[in-house]
GROMACS .gro file of C-alpha atoms in nm:
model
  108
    1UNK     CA    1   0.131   1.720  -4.176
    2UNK     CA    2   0.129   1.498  -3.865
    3UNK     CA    3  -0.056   1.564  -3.518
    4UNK     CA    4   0.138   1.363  -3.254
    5UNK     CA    5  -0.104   1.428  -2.900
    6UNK     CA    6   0.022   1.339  -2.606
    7UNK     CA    7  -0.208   1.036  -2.464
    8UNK     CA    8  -0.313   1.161  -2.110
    9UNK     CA    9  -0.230   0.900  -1.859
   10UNK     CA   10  -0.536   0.792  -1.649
   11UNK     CA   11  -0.490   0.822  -1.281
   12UNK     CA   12  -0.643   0.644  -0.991
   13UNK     CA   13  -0.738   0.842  -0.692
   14UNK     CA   14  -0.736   0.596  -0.337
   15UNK     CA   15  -0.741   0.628   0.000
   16UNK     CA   16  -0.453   0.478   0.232
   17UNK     CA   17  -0.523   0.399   0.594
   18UNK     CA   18  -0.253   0.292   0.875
   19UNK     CA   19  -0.404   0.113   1.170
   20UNK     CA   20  -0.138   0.059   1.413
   21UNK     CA   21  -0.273  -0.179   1.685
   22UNK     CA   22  -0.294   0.074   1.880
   23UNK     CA   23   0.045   0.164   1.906
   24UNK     CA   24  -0.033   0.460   1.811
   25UNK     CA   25  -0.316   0.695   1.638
   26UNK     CA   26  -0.421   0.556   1.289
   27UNK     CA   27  -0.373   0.742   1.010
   28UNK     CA   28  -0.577   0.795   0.691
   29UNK     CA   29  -0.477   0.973   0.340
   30UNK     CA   30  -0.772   1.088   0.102
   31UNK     CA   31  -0.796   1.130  -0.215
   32UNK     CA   32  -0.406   1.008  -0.322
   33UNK     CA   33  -0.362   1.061  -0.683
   34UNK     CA   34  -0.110   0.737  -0.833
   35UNK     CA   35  -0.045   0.742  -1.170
   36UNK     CA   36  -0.188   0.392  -1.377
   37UNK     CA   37  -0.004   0.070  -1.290
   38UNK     CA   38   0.061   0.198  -0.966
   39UNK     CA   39   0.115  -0.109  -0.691
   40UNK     CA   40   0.015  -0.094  -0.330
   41UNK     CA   41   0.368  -0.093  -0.193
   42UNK     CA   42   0.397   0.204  -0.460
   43UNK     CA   43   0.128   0.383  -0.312
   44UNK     CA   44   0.270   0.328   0.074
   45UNK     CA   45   0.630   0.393  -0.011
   46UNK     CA   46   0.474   0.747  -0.158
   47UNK     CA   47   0.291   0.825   0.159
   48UNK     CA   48   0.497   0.642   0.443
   49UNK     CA   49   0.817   0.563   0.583
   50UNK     CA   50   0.807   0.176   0.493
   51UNK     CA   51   1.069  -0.054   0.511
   52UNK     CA   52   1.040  -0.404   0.321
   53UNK     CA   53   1.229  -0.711   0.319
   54UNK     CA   54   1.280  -0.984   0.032
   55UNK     CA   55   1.387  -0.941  -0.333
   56UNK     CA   56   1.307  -0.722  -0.651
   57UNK     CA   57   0.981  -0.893  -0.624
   58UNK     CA   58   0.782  -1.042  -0.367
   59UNK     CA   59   0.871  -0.772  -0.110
   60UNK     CA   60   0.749  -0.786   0.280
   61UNK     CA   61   0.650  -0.504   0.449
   62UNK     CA   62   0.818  -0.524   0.758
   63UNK     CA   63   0.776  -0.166   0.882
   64UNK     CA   64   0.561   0.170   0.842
   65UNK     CA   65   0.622   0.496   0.982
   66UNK     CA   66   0.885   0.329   1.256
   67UNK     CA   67   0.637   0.059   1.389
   68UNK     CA   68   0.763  -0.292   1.292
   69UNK     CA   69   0.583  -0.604   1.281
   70UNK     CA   70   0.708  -0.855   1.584
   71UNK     CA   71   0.757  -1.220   1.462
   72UNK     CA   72   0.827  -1.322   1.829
   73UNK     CA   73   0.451  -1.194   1.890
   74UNK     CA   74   0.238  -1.337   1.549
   75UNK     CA   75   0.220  -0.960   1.455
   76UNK     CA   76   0.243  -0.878   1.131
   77UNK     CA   77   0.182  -0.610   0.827
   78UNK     CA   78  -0.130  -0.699   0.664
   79UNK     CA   79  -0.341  -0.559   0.393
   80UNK     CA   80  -0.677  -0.529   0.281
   81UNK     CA   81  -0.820  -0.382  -0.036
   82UNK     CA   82  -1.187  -0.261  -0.051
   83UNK     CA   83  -1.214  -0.437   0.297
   84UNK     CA   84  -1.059  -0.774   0.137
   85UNK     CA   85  -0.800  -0.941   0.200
   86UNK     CA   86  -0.550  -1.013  -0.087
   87UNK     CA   87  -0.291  -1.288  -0.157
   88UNK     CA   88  -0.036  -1.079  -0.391
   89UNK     CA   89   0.283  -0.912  -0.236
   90UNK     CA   90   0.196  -0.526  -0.216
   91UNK     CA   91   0.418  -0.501  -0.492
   92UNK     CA   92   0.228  -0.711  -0.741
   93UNK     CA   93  -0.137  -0.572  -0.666
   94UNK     CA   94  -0.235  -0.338  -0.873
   95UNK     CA   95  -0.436  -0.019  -0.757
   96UNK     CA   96  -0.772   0.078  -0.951
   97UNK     CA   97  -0.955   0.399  -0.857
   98UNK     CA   98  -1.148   0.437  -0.601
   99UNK     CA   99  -0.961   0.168  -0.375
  100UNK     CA  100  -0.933   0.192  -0.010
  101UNK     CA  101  -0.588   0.027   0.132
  102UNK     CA  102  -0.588  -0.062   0.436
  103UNK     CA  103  -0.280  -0.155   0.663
  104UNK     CA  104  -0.252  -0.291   0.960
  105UNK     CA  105  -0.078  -0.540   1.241
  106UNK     CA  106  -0.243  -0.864   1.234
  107UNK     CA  107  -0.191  -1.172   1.490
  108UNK     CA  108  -0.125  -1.454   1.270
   0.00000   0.00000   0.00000
């Protein structure tokens, strides 16, 4: 007789924050549960309205939650991870547990 068990998939629980340049109120999410492989555009398209630009891969975030970055000003979507910054797309980094994502508008 064979046992087939189901392999549990591992999970990575982050946090997400939005800072807005004060445009409006930041906005943090605890504890967000994203299944392994999980990208950070994954994780901000699960928890935000985002809107990207560019092709299957290599994506730009261009917008979250309705505020949009302003080429004419230098302003634009930037992340950090652990409080670093990081030069993938958001759709090529991977998430581990325990990460803290932050977003926010950056002059460039």
């Amino acid at each position: 007789m064979i046992k087939i068990f189901k392999q549990e998939s591992k999970k990575a629980a982050v946090t997400l924050i939005i800072d807005y340049h004060g445009l409006r109120k930041h906005t943090t999410y605890k504890n967000v549960t994203m299944p392994e492989g999980s990208t950070v555009l994954g994780l901000l398209e699960k928890k935000t309205d985002v809107i990207t630009e560019g092709r299957k891969h290599h994506k730009m975030v261009v917008s979250i939650n309705g505020i949009s970055q302003d080429p004419n000003a230098n302003l634009w979507w930037i992340y950090t991870i652990n409080g670093k910054y990081v030069d993938l797309c958001a759709d090529e980094k991977l998430l581990n547990d325990n990460d803290v994502v932050k977003w926010f508008l950056k002059v460039c």
